[in-house]
PDB file of C-alpha atoms in Angstrom:
ATOM      1  CA  UNK A   1      68.847 -63.918 -91.505  1.00 96.00           C
ATOM      2  CA  UNK A   2      67.219 -64.473 -88.121  1.00 98.00           C
ATOM      3  CA  UNK A   3      64.885 -67.432 -87.595  1.00 98.00           C
ATOM      4  CA  UNK A   4      62.811 -68.720 -84.698  1.00 98.00           C
ATOM      5  CA  UNK A   5      62.639 -72.504 -84.334  1.00 98.00           C
ATOM      6  CA  UNK A   6      60.121 -74.050 -81.949  1.00 98.00           C
ATOM      7  CA  UNK A   7      61.029 -77.451 -80.561  1.00 98.00           C
ATOM      8  CA  UNK A   8      64.661 -76.358 -80.890  1.00 98.00           C
ATOM      9  CA  UNK A   9      65.901 -78.755 -78.204  1.00 98.00           C
ATOM     10  CA  UNK A  10      64.247 -81.747 -79.823  1.00 97.00           C
ATOM     11  CA  UNK A  11      65.790 -84.342 -82.099  1.00 97.00           C
ATOM     12  CA  UNK A  12      65.027 -82.651 -85.434  1.00 98.00           C
ATOM     13  CA  UNK A  13      64.865 -79.108 -84.075  1.00 98.00           C
ATOM     14  CA  UNK A  14      68.399 -79.194 -82.699  1.00 98.00           C
ATOM     15  CA  UNK A  15      69.800 -80.442 -86.016  1.00 98.00           C
ATOM     16  CA  UNK A  16      67.939 -77.641 -87.784  1.00 98.00           C
ATOM     17  CA  UNK A  17      69.561 -75.118 -85.453  1.00 98.00           C
ATOM     18  CA  UNK A  18      72.952 -76.468 -86.529  1.00 98.00           C
ATOM     19  CA  UNK A  19      71.992 -76.312 -90.218  1.00 98.00           C
ATOM     20  CA  UNK A  20      70.841 -72.692 -90.088  1.00 98.00           C
ATOM     21  CA  UNK A  21      73.886 -71.718 -88.034  1.00 98.00           C
ATOM     22  CA  UNK A  22      76.067 -73.209 -90.761  1.00 97.00           C
ATOM     23  CA  UNK A  23      74.517 -70.611 -93.093  1.00 97.00           C
ATOM     24  CA  UNK A  24      75.427 -67.792 -90.688  1.00 97.00           C
ATOM     25  CA  UNK A  25      71.897 -67.256 -89.366  1.00 98.00           C
ATOM     26  CA  UNK A  26      70.916 -65.966 -85.933  1.00 98.00           C
ATOM     27  CA  UNK A  27      68.698 -68.429 -84.076  1.00 98.00           C
ATOM     28  CA  UNK A  28      65.973 -67.946 -81.494  1.00 98.00           C
ATOM     29  CA  UNK A  29      65.212 -71.413 -80.159  1.00 98.00           C
ATOM     30  CA  UNK A  30      61.947 -72.023 -78.325  1.00 98.00           C
ATOM     31  CA  UNK A  31      61.261 -75.132 -76.245  1.00 98.00           C
ATOM     32  CA  UNK A  32      59.452 -76.093 -73.044  1.00 98.00           C
ATOM     33  CA  UNK A  33      61.586 -79.262 -72.670  1.00 97.00           C
ATOM     34  CA  UNK A  34      58.672 -81.685 -72.278  1.00 95.00           C
ATOM     35  CA  UNK A  35      60.299 -84.010 -74.808  1.00 95.00           C
ATOM     36  CA  UNK A  36      63.300 -81.906 -75.885  1.00 96.00           C
ATOM     37  CA  UNK A  37      66.599 -82.004 -74.005  1.00 95.00           C
ATOM     38  CA  UNK A  38      69.094 -79.213 -73.203  1.00 95.00           C
ATOM     39  CA  UNK A  39      71.774 -81.822 -73.961  1.00 95.00           C
ATOM     40  CA  UNK A  40      70.921 -81.527 -77.669  1.00 97.00           C
ATOM     41  CA  UNK A  41      72.009 -77.872 -77.665  1.00 98.00           C
ATOM     42  CA  UNK A  42      74.766 -78.070 -75.043  1.00 97.00           C
ATOM     43  CA  UNK A  43      77.429 -77.585 -77.721  1.00 97.00           C
ATOM     44  CA  UNK A  44      75.894 -74.169 -78.475  1.00 98.00           C
ATOM     45  CA  UNK A  45      75.522 -72.969 -74.882  1.00 94.00           C
ATOM     46  CA  UNK A  46      77.759 -69.916 -75.317  1.00 94.00           C
ATOM     47  CA  UNK A  47      77.216 -69.386 -79.030  1.00 97.00           C
ATOM     48  CA  UNK A  48      76.697 -65.652 -79.710  1.00 97.00           C
ATOM     49  CA  UNK A  49      74.165 -66.321 -82.482  1.00 98.00           C
ATOM     50  CA  UNK A  50      71.872 -68.603 -80.450  1.00 98.00           C
ATOM     51  CA  UNK A  51      69.257 -67.510 -77.925  1.00 97.00           C
ATOM     52  CA  UNK A  52      67.160 -70.196 -76.218  1.00 97.00           C
ATOM     53  CA  UNK A  53      63.776 -69.368 -74.677  1.00 98.00           C
ATOM     54  CA  UNK A  54      61.957 -71.705 -72.265  1.00 98.00           C
ATOM     55  CA  UNK A  55      58.358 -71.288 -73.431  1.00 98.00           C
ATOM     56  CA  UNK A  56      55.264 -73.384 -74.166  1.00 98.00           C
ATOM     57  CA  UNK A  57      54.257 -72.260 -77.658  1.00 98.00           C
ATOM     58  CA  UNK A  58      50.660 -73.235 -76.902  1.00 98.00           C
ATOM     59  CA  UNK A  59      50.701 -69.782 -75.309  1.00 98.00           C
ATOM     60  CA  UNK A  60      51.367 -66.690 -77.469  1.00 97.00           C
ATOM     61  CA  UNK A  61      54.979 -65.599 -77.916  1.00 97.00           C
ATOM     62  CA  UNK A  62      55.960 -61.993 -78.578  1.00 96.00           C
ATOM     63  CA  UNK A  63      59.444 -61.108 -79.761  1.00 97.00           C
ATOM     64  CA  UNK A  64      60.720 -57.570 -80.182  1.00 94.00           C
ATOM     65  CA  UNK A  65      63.565 -58.488 -82.504  1.00 94.00           C
ATOM     66  CA  UNK A  66      63.314 -58.790 -86.286  1.00 96.00           C
ATOM     67  CA  UNK A  67      62.404 -62.223 -87.648  1.00 98.00           C
ATOM     68  CA  UNK A  68      62.889 -63.508 -91.190  1.00 98.00           C
ATOM     69  CA  UNK A  69      61.634 -67.033 -90.610  1.00 98.00           C
ATOM     70  CA  UNK A  70      59.546 -69.107 -88.203  1.00 98.00           C
ATOM     71  CA  UNK A  71      59.843 -72.909 -88.217  1.00 99.00           C
ATOM     72  CA  UNK A  72      57.297 -74.748 -86.076  1.00 99.00           C
ATOM     73  CA  UNK A  73      58.768 -78.073 -84.900  1.00 98.00           C
ATOM     74  CA  UNK A  74      57.358 -78.197 -81.365  1.00 98.00           C
ATOM     75  CA  UNK A  75      55.334 -81.344 -80.712  1.00 98.00           C
ATOM     76  CA  UNK A  76      55.616 -84.754 -79.128  1.00 96.00           C
ATOM     77  CA  UNK A  77      56.496 -86.898 -82.149  1.00 93.00           C
ATOM     78  CA  UNK A  78      56.741 -90.514 -81.016  1.00 91.00           C
ATOM     79  CA  UNK A  79      53.813 -92.782 -80.049  1.00 90.00           C
ATOM     80  CA  UNK A  80      55.103 -93.119 -76.484  1.00 91.00           C
ATOM     81  CA  UNK A  81      55.072 -89.334 -76.076  1.00 94.00           C
ATOM     82  CA  UNK A  82      51.832 -88.369 -77.775  1.00 94.00           C
ATOM     83  CA  UNK A  83      49.903 -91.233 -76.175  1.00 94.00           C
ATOM     84  CA  UNK A  84      51.150 -90.065 -72.763  1.00 96.00           C
ATOM     85  CA  UNK A  85      50.572 -86.384 -73.614  1.00 97.00           C
ATOM     86  CA  UNK A  86      47.432 -86.393 -75.787  1.00 97.00           C
ATOM     87  CA  UNK A  87      46.057 -82.994 -74.744  1.00 97.00           C
ATOM     88  CA  UNK A  88      49.432 -81.266 -75.014  1.00 97.00           C
ATOM     89  CA  UNK A  89      49.881 -82.811 -78.474  1.00 98.00           C
ATOM     90  CA  UNK A  90      46.533 -81.490 -79.666  1.00 98.00           C
ATOM     91  CA  UNK A  91      47.213 -78.063 -78.164  1.00 98.00           C
ATOM     92  CA  UNK A  92      50.654 -77.615 -79.724  1.00 98.00           C
ATOM     93  CA  UNK A  93      49.255 -78.704 -83.093  1.00 98.00           C
ATOM     94  CA  UNK A  94      46.322 -76.297 -82.890  1.00 98.00           C
ATOM     95  CA  UNK A  95      47.079 -73.411 -80.531  1.00 98.00           C
ATOM     96  CA  UNK A  96      50.823 -73.691 -81.115  1.00 98.00           C
ATOM     97  CA  UNK A  97      50.370 -73.541 -84.873  1.00 98.00           C
ATOM     98  CA  UNK A  98      48.016 -70.572 -84.531  1.00 98.00           C
ATOM     99  CA  UNK A  99      50.474 -68.746 -82.286  1.00 98.00           C
ATOM    100  CA  UNK A 100      53.473 -69.362 -84.528  1.00 98.00           C
ATOM    101  CA  UNK A 101      51.540 -68.325 -87.628  1.00 98.00           C
ATOM    102  CA  UNK A 102      50.590 -65.116 -85.809  1.00 98.00           C
ATOM    103  CA  UNK A 103      54.227 -64.571 -84.870  1.00 98.00           C
ATOM    104  CA  UNK A 104      55.298 -64.976 -88.492  1.00 98.00           C
ATOM    105  CA  UNK A 105      52.557 -62.644 -89.701  1.00 98.00           C
ATOM    106  CA  UNK A 106      53.472 -59.899 -87.227  1.00 98.00           C
ATOM    107  CA  UNK A 107      57.079 -59.998 -88.425  1.00 98.00           C
ATOM    108  CA  UNK A 108      56.396 -60.562 -92.110  1.00 98.00           C
ATOM    109  CA  UNK A 109      58.457 -63.749 -91.832  1.00 98.00           C
ATOM    110  CA  UNK A 110      58.444 -66.891 -93.922  1.00 98.00           C
ATOM    111  CA  UNK A 111      56.758 -69.797 -92.111  1.00 99.00           C
ATOM    112  CA  UNK A 112      57.509 -73.530 -92.248  1.00 99.00           C
ATOM    113  CA  UNK A 113      55.294 -76.134 -90.587  1.00 99.00           C
ATOM    114  CA  UNK A 114      56.696 -79.510 -89.606  1.00 98.00           C
ATOM    115  CA  UNK A 115      53.946 -81.925 -90.589  1.00 98.00           C
ATOM    116  CA  UNK A 116      54.246 -85.683 -90.822  1.00 98.00           C
ATOM    117  CA  UNK A 117      53.613 -88.784 -92.885  1.00 97.00           C
ATOM    118  CA  UNK A 118      51.068 -89.640 -90.191  1.00 96.00           C
ATOM    119  CA  UNK A 119      48.574 -87.400 -92.017  1.00 98.00           C
ATOM    120  CA  UNK A 120      48.273 -90.340 -94.445  1.00 98.00           C
ATOM    121  CA  UNK A 121      47.224 -92.667 -91.603  1.00 96.00           C
ATOM    122  CA  UNK A 122      47.152 -96.358 -92.545  1.00 95.00           C
ATOM    123  CA  UNK A 123      47.471 -95.639 -96.269  1.00 97.00           C
ATOM    124  CA  UNK A 124      45.424 -97.275 -98.994  1.00 96.00           C
ATOM    125  CA  UNK A 125      47.742 -95.864-101.685  1.00 97.00           C
ATOM    126  CA  UNK A 126      51.384 -96.934-101.808  1.00 97.00           C
ATOM    127  CA  UNK A 127      53.772 -95.147-102.018  1.00 98.00           C
ATOM    128  CA  UNK A 128      52.118 -91.994-100.689  1.00 98.00           C
ATOM    129  CA  UNK A 129      52.101 -88.870-102.900  1.00 98.00           C
ATOM    130  CA  UNK A 130      51.223 -85.448-101.516  1.00 98.00           C
ATOM    131  CA  UNK A 131      47.889 -85.622-103.351  1.00 98.00           C
ATOM    132  CA  UNK A 132      46.728 -88.585-101.217  1.00 98.00           C
ATOM    133  CA  UNK A 133      44.242 -87.420 -98.563  1.00 97.00           C
ATOM    134  CA  UNK A 134      44.876 -90.206 -96.113  1.00 97.00           C
ATOM    135  CA  UNK A 135      43.105 -92.904 -94.119  1.00 96.00           C
ATOM    136  CA  UNK A 136      43.077 -91.625 -90.528  1.00 96.00           C
ATOM    137  CA  UNK A 137      40.980 -92.754 -87.575  1.00 96.00           C
ATOM    138  CA  UNK A 138      40.186 -89.445 -85.820  1.00 96.00           C
ATOM    139  CA  UNK A 139      38.930 -91.104 -82.619  1.00 96.00           C
ATOM    140  CA  UNK A 140      41.641 -93.749 -82.270  1.00 94.00           C
ATOM    141  CA  UNK A 141      44.521 -93.299 -79.815  1.00 94.00           C
ATOM    142  CA  UNK A 142      46.909 -92.153 -82.593  1.00 94.00           C
ATOM    143  CA  UNK A 143      44.375 -89.574 -83.768  1.00 96.00           C
ATOM    144  CA  UNK A 144      45.662 -86.980 -81.306  1.00 97.00           C
ATOM    145  CA  UNK A 145      48.872 -86.677 -83.321  1.00 97.00           C
ATOM    146  CA  UNK A 146      47.499 -87.368 -86.789  1.00 97.00           C
ATOM    147  CA  UNK A 147      44.623 -84.914 -86.519  1.00 98.00           C
ATOM    148  CA  UNK A 148      46.712 -82.264 -84.763  1.00 98.00           C
ATOM    149  CA  UNK A 149      49.016 -82.232 -87.777  1.00 98.00           C
ATOM    150  CA  UNK A 150      46.151 -82.311 -90.282  1.00 98.00           C
ATOM    151  CA  UNK A 151      44.584 -79.330 -88.507  1.00 98.00           C
ATOM    152  CA  UNK A 152      47.965 -77.576 -88.466  1.00 98.00           C
ATOM    153  CA  UNK A 153      48.246 -77.993 -92.237  1.00 98.00           C
ATOM    154  CA  UNK A 154      44.739 -76.596 -92.732  1.00 98.00           C
ATOM    155  CA  UNK A 155      45.500 -73.613 -90.488  1.00 98.00           C
ATOM    156  CA  UNK A 156      48.763 -72.941 -92.315  1.00 98.00           C
ATOM    157  CA  UNK A 157      47.056 -72.929 -95.704  1.00 98.00           C
ATOM    158  CA  UNK A 158      44.280 -70.699 -94.327  1.00 98.00           C
ATOM    159  CA  UNK A 159      46.881 -68.109 -93.280  1.00 98.00           C
ATOM    160  CA  UNK A 160      48.527 -68.429 -96.677  1.00 98.00           C
ATOM    161  CA  UNK A 161      45.254 -67.817 -98.535  1.00 98.00           C
ATOM    162  CA  UNK A 162      43.583 -65.326 -96.203  1.00 98.00           C
ATOM    163  CA  UNK A 163      46.604 -63.261 -95.127  1.00 98.00           C
ATOM    164  CA  UNK A 164      49.066 -63.870 -97.949  1.00 98.00           C
ATOM    165  CA  UNK A 165      51.565 -65.368 -95.501  1.00 98.00           C
ATOM    166  CA  UNK A 166      54.580 -66.979 -97.157  1.00 98.00           C
ATOM    167  CA  UNK A 167      54.235 -70.578 -95.932  1.00 98.00           C
ATOM    168  CA  UNK A 168      55.829 -74.008 -96.398  1.00 98.00           C
ATOM    169  CA  UNK A 169      54.664 -77.460 -95.211  1.00 99.00           C
ATOM    170  CA  UNK A 170      56.981 -80.447 -94.923  1.00 99.00           C
ATOM    171  CA  UNK A 171      55.581 -83.939 -94.415  1.00 98.00           C
ATOM    172  CA  UNK A 172      58.377 -85.761 -92.613  1.00 98.00           C
ATOM    173  CA  UNK A 173      58.688 -89.543 -92.862  1.00 98.00           C
ATOM    174  CA  UNK A 174      60.476 -91.760 -90.311  1.00 97.00           C
ATOM    175  CA  UNK A 175      63.772 -90.090 -89.422  1.00 98.00           C
ATOM    176  CA  UNK A 176      66.562 -91.445 -87.229  1.00 98.00           C
ATOM    177  CA  UNK A 177      70.045 -90.478 -86.084  1.00 98.00           C
ATOM    178  CA  UNK A 178      72.033 -89.037 -83.179  1.00 98.00           C
ATOM    179  CA  UNK A 179      70.091 -87.074 -80.523  1.00 97.00           C
ATOM    180  CA  UNK A 180      67.065 -89.345 -80.524  1.00 96.00           C
ATOM    181  CA  UNK A 181      66.005 -90.112 -76.962  1.00 93.00           C
ATOM    182  CA  UNK A 182      66.800 -93.673 -75.866  1.00 90.00           C
ATOM    183  CA  UNK A 183      63.321 -94.139 -74.410  1.00 83.00           C
ATOM    184  CA  UNK A 184      61.270 -92.269 -76.968  1.00 89.00           C
ATOM    185  CA  UNK A 185      59.521 -95.391 -78.235  1.00 88.00           C
ATOM    186  CA  UNK A 186      60.538 -95.065 -81.895  1.00 93.00           C
ATOM    187  CA  UNK A 187      61.532 -98.317 -83.497  1.00 95.00           C
ATOM    188  CA  UNK A 188      65.116 -97.398 -84.432  1.00 97.00           C
ATOM    189  CA  UNK A 189      66.038 -96.075 -80.986  1.00 96.00           C
ATOM    190  CA  UNK A 190      64.214 -98.962 -79.293  1.00 95.00           C
ATOM    191  CA  UNK A 191      66.058-101.583 -81.319  1.00 97.00           C
ATOM    192  CA  UNK A 192      69.467 -99.952 -80.881  1.00 97.00           C
ATOM    193  CA  UNK A 193      69.172 -99.607 -77.106  1.00 96.00           C
ATOM    194  CA  UNK A 194      67.816-103.135 -76.748  1.00 96.00           C
ATOM    195  CA  UNK A 195      70.580-104.461 -78.989  1.00 96.00           C
ATOM    196  CA  UNK A 196      73.333-102.697 -77.056  1.00 96.00           C
ATOM    197  CA  UNK A 197      71.971-104.046 -73.767  1.00 94.00           C
ATOM    198  CA  UNK A 198      71.623-107.579 -75.109  1.00 94.00           C
ATOM    199  CA  UNK A 199      67.852-107.487 -74.653  1.00 95.00           C
ATOM    200  CA  UNK A 200      65.304-109.012 -77.000  1.00 95.00           C
ATOM    201  CA  UNK A 201      64.180-106.509 -79.609  1.00 95.00           C
ATOM    202  CA  UNK A 202      60.479-105.737 -79.264  1.00 94.00           C
ATOM    203  CA  UNK A 203      58.754-106.383 -82.599  1.00 95.00           C
ATOM    204  CA  UNK A 204      55.066-105.528 -82.801  1.00 93.00           C
ATOM    205  CA  UNK A 205      52.982-107.784 -85.014  1.00 93.00           C
ATOM    206  CA  UNK A 206      54.907-110.255 -87.161  1.00 94.00           C
ATOM    207  CA  UNK A 207      57.470-107.686 -88.324  1.00 95.00           C
ATOM    208  CA  UNK A 208      56.159-107.594 -91.892  1.00 96.00           C
ATOM    209  CA  UNK A 209      54.914-103.996 -91.684  1.00 96.00           C
ATOM    210  CA  UNK A 210      57.159-101.606 -93.597  1.00 96.00           C
ATOM    211  CA  UNK A 211      58.716 -98.216 -92.978  1.00 96.00           C
ATOM    212  CA  UNK A 212      61.111 -95.959 -94.884  1.00 96.00           C
ATOM    213  CA  UNK A 213      63.933 -94.645 -92.720  1.00 98.00           C
ATOM    214  CA  UNK A 214      65.710 -91.366 -93.514  1.00 98.00           C
ATOM    215  CA  UNK A 215      68.957 -90.342 -91.817  1.00 98.00           C
ATOM    216  CA  UNK A 216      68.607 -87.041 -89.979  1.00 98.00           C
ATOM    217  CA  UNK A 217      71.200 -85.151 -92.055  1.00 98.00           C
ATOM    218  CA  UNK A 218      69.248 -85.958 -95.223  1.00 98.00           C
ATOM    219  CA  UNK A 219      65.914 -84.975 -93.693  1.00 98.00           C
ATOM    220  CA  UNK A 220      67.297 -81.664 -92.419  1.00 98.00           C
ATOM    221  CA  UNK A 221      68.800 -80.853 -95.810  1.00 98.00           C
ATOM    222  CA  UNK A 222      65.426 -81.471 -97.457  1.00 98.00           C
ATOM    223  CA  UNK A 223      63.701 -79.208 -94.931  1.00 98.00           C
ATOM    224  CA  UNK A 224      66.296 -76.484 -95.393  1.00 98.00           C
ATOM    225  CA  UNK A 225      65.899 -76.586 -99.167  1.00 98.00           C
ATOM    226  CA  UNK A 226      62.125 -76.449 -98.831  1.00 98.00           C
ATOM    227  CA  UNK A 227      62.365 -73.389 -96.591  1.00 98.00           C
ATOM    228  CA  UNK A 228      64.427 -71.618 -99.260  1.00 98.00           C
ATOM    229  CA  UNK A 229      62.193 -72.761-102.123  1.00 98.00           C
ATOM    230  CA  UNK A 230      58.974 -71.300-103.515  1.00 98.00           C
ATOM    231  CA  UNK A 231      56.838 -74.423-102.802  1.00 98.00           C
ATOM    232  CA  UNK A 232      53.731 -73.502-100.831  1.00 98.00           C
ATOM    233  CA  UNK A 233      51.999 -76.893-101.104  1.00 98.00           C
ATOM    234  CA  UNK A 234      52.987 -79.794 -98.822  1.00 98.00           C
ATOM    235  CA  UNK A 235      56.172 -81.666 -99.767  1.00 98.00           C
ATOM    236  CA  UNK A 236      57.174 -85.176 -98.673  1.00 98.00           C
ATOM    237  CA  UNK A 237      60.670 -85.497 -97.227  1.00 98.00           C
ATOM    238  CA  UNK A 238      61.745 -89.060 -96.562  1.00 98.00           C
ATOM    239  CA  UNK A 239      63.659 -92.013 -97.902  1.00 98.00           C
ATOM    240  CA  UNK A 240      61.833 -94.092-100.538  1.00 97.00           C
ATOM    241  CA  UNK A 241      63.875 -97.205 -99.659  1.00 97.00           C
ATOM    242  CA  UNK A 242      61.399 -99.480 -97.885  1.00 97.00           C
ATOM    243  CA  UNK A 243      62.244-102.048 -95.190  1.00 97.00           C
ATOM    244  CA  UNK A 244      60.173-104.406 -93.081  1.00 97.00           C
ATOM    245  CA  UNK A 245      60.505-104.032 -89.327  1.00 97.00           C
ATOM    246  CA  UNK A 246      61.977-107.530 -89.295  1.00 96.00           C
ATOM    247  CA  UNK A 247      64.684-106.454 -91.756  1.00 97.00           C
ATOM    248  CA  UNK A 248      65.456-103.402 -89.602  1.00 97.00           C
ATOM    249  CA  UNK A 249      65.822-105.635 -86.535  1.00 96.00           C
ATOM    250  CA  UNK A 250      68.323-107.797 -88.418  1.00 96.00           C
ATOM    251  CA  UNK A 251      70.422-104.788 -89.460  1.00 97.00           C
ATOM    252  CA  UNK A 252      70.446-103.378 -85.932  1.00 97.00           C
ATOM    253  CA  UNK A 253      71.473-106.753 -84.536  1.00 96.00           C
ATOM    254  CA  UNK A 254      74.455-106.737 -86.889  1.00 96.00           C
ATOM    255  CA  UNK A 255      75.464-103.175 -85.966  1.00 96.00           C
ATOM    256  CA  UNK A 256      75.117-103.706 -82.207  1.00 96.00           C
ATOM    257  CA  UNK A 257      76.432-107.274 -82.065  1.00 95.00           C
ATOM    258  CA  UNK A 258      73.227-108.485 -80.426  1.00 94.00           C
ATOM    259  CA  UNK A 259      72.405-112.191 -80.417  1.00 93.00           C
ATOM    260  CA  UNK A 260      69.064-111.992 -78.621  1.00 91.00           C
ATOM    261  CA  UNK A 261      66.062-113.291 -80.541  1.00 89.00           C
ATOM    262  CA  UNK A 262      63.284-110.735 -81.151  1.00 93.00           C
ATOM    263  CA  UNK A 263      60.241-110.716 -78.872  1.00 93.00           C
ATOM    264  CA  UNK A 264      56.907-110.431 -80.699  1.00 94.00           C
ATOM    265  CA  UNK A 265      54.010-108.460 -79.202  1.00 94.00           C
ATOM    266  CA  UNK A 266      50.527-107.552 -80.505  1.00 93.00           C
ATOM    267  CA  UNK A 267      50.350-104.785 -83.094  1.00 91.00           C
ATOM    268  CA  UNK A 268      49.222-101.409 -81.642  1.00 89.00           C
ATOM    269  CA  UNK A 269      45.835 -99.993 -82.647  1.00 89.00           C
ATOM    270  CA  UNK A 270      45.847 -98.251 -86.069  1.00 90.00           C
ATOM    271  CA  UNK A 271      49.524 -99.019 -86.648  1.00 90.00           C
ATOM    272  CA  UNK A 272      50.116 -98.484 -90.416  1.00 93.00           C
ATOM    273  CA  UNK A 273      50.887-101.607 -92.438  1.00 93.00           C
ATOM    274  CA  UNK A 274      53.040 -99.725 -94.941  1.00 95.00           C
ATOM    275  CA  UNK A 275      54.772 -96.350 -95.145  1.00 96.00           C
ATOM    276  CA  UNK A 276      56.841 -95.076 -98.063  1.00 97.00           C
ATOM    277  CA  UNK A 277      57.091 -91.569 -99.526  1.00 98.00           C
ATOM    278  CA  UNK A 278      56.711 -90.588-103.132  1.00 98.00           C
ATOM    279  CA  UNK A 279      59.464 -87.933-103.317  1.00 98.00           C
ATOM    280  CA  UNK A 280      58.981 -86.966-106.958  1.00 98.00           C
ATOM    281  CA  UNK A 281      57.987 -83.441-105.959  1.00 98.00           C
ATOM    282  CA  UNK A 282      61.040 -82.982-103.721  1.00 98.00           C
ATOM    283  CA  UNK A 283      63.306 -84.240-106.501  1.00 98.00           C
ATOM    284  CA  UNK A 284      61.817 -81.851-109.062  1.00 98.00           C
ATOM    285  CA  UNK A 285      61.319 -78.729-106.975  1.00 98.00           C
ATOM    286  CA  UNK A 286      64.111 -78.999-104.401  1.00 98.00           C
ATOM    287  CA  UNK A 287      66.703 -81.034-106.269  1.00 98.00           C
ATOM    288  CA  UNK A 288      66.718 -83.233-103.180  1.00 98.00           C
ATOM    289  CA  UNK A 289      66.928 -86.941-102.501  1.00 98.00           C
ATOM    290  CA  UNK A 290      68.402 -88.834 -99.518  1.00 98.00           C
ATOM    291  CA  UNK A 291      72.053 -89.817 -99.844  1.00 97.00           C
ATOM    292  CA  UNK A 292      72.479 -92.108 -96.818  1.00 98.00           C
ATOM    293  CA  UNK A 293      71.749 -95.826 -96.979  1.00 98.00           C
ATOM    294  CA  UNK A 294      70.146 -97.401 -93.922  1.00 98.00           C
ATOM    295  CA  UNK A 295      73.164 -99.499 -92.993  1.00 97.00           C
ATOM    296  CA  UNK A 296      75.453 -96.452 -93.215  1.00 98.00           C
ATOM    297  CA  UNK A 297      73.064 -94.321 -91.169  1.00 98.00           C
ATOM    298  CA  UNK A 298      72.786 -96.970 -88.465  1.00 98.00           C
ATOM    299  CA  UNK A 299      76.583 -97.140 -88.366  1.00 98.00           C
ATOM    300  CA  UNK A 300      76.619 -93.392 -87.635  1.00 98.00           C
ATOM    301  CA  UNK A 301      73.833 -93.640 -85.048  1.00 98.00           C
ATOM    302  CA  UNK A 302      74.818 -96.647 -82.932  1.00 97.00           C
ATOM    303  CA  UNK A 303      77.987 -94.998 -81.474  1.00 97.00           C
ATOM    304  CA  UNK A 304      75.855 -92.113 -80.155  1.00 97.00           C
ATOM    305  CA  UNK A 305      73.548 -94.529 -78.352  1.00 96.00           C
ATOM    306  CA  UNK A 306      76.469 -96.642 -77.181  1.00 96.00           C
ATOM    307  CA  UNK A 307      77.857 -93.647 -75.276  1.00 93.00           C
ATOM    308  CA  UNK A 308      74.442 -92.868 -73.770  1.00 90.00           C
ATOM    309  CA  UNK A 309      73.781 -96.451 -72.728  1.00 88.00           C
ATOM    310  CA  UNK A 310      77.192 -96.748 -71.042  1.00 73.00           C
ATOM    311  CA  UNK A 311      76.636 -93.491 -69.132  1.00 64.00           C
ATOM    312  CA  UNK A 312      73.092 -94.446 -68.107  1.00 64.00           C
ATOM    313  CA  UNK A 313      74.126 -97.940 -67.010  1.00 58.00           C
ATOM    314  CA  UNK A 314      77.015 -96.582 -64.954  1.00 50.00           C
ATOM    315  CA  UNK A 315      74.698 -93.994 -63.360  1.00 57.00           C
ATOM    316  CA  UNK A 316      72.133 -96.676 -62.598  1.00 52.00           C
ATOM    317  CA  UNK A 317      74.710 -98.932 -60.907  1.00 52.00           C
ATOM    318  CA  UNK A 318      76.081 -95.975 -58.929  1.00 53.00           C
ATOM    319  CA  UNK A 319      72.668 -94.885 -57.685  1.00 54.00           C
ATOM    320  CA  UNK A 320      71.755 -98.470 -56.880  1.00 58.00           C
ATOM    321  CA  UNK A 321      74.844 -98.812 -54.725  1.00 50.00           C
ATOM    322  CA  UNK A 322      74.379 -95.641 -52.666  1.00 44.00           C
TER     323      UNK A 322
END
């Protein structure tokens, strides 16, 4: 099988490349490296089954080779990125989705859209089932990401109904693990880097807001099973174990050995108070549920960041002394 994966050099995209390679697939990775990093695919640089294309999928992409699958994972995905790149985020969610759907249709390929729990906004139903239509502020600063993904879902279902395209939609909840960018603004990476550097962990609000954190290997396995399934409606993939941000800070302090007290800042606009997936559909249809507890996942993530922080700190001291 040959699949094209957009956002292939990103956090999730690069892990998906590894997962499909493990099944013997040929991979065409597409990325414009705005938020993705070549470092995430460096271990595959000379792999005969991987071809990487530097391309902005907001522009059409034409491939002459056969394709069996198209997975659209290109998009800024953290608040820091999509607030800095609002137009690009809207374009990759709209034009990029249109272009990748067209690519899949031309090749008769199965299509999978990476959507997000952000389509639920600041939810009024808890936990969130796929049937919940969400509570999103379309004109707030976070709306550029939320509405881009909601539009992408609508476009995907339109292609499914109008053109008979074989489509899948995964709604991904908070995911963490190796290959996250140290400065991407997500809470797990922020806390780990701050903990390793002995800095105060930045907690927005009073830390009582909740999230459900899924280790990347579990998330990728859920996505892979969805791709191979017959589910055409959206499916939540995430960990139903719910933690407050304050509890997460405490766990990260233990894993990093930090003794710095948290620093509390005002809550960002439209920041959800709660977030937890109902994964009943994934359990029934995919036979999937996360296997990694948060403490275990953090223990597998901190060493990755420890290496990065040491390298970056050494580089910073070297540059500062030249």
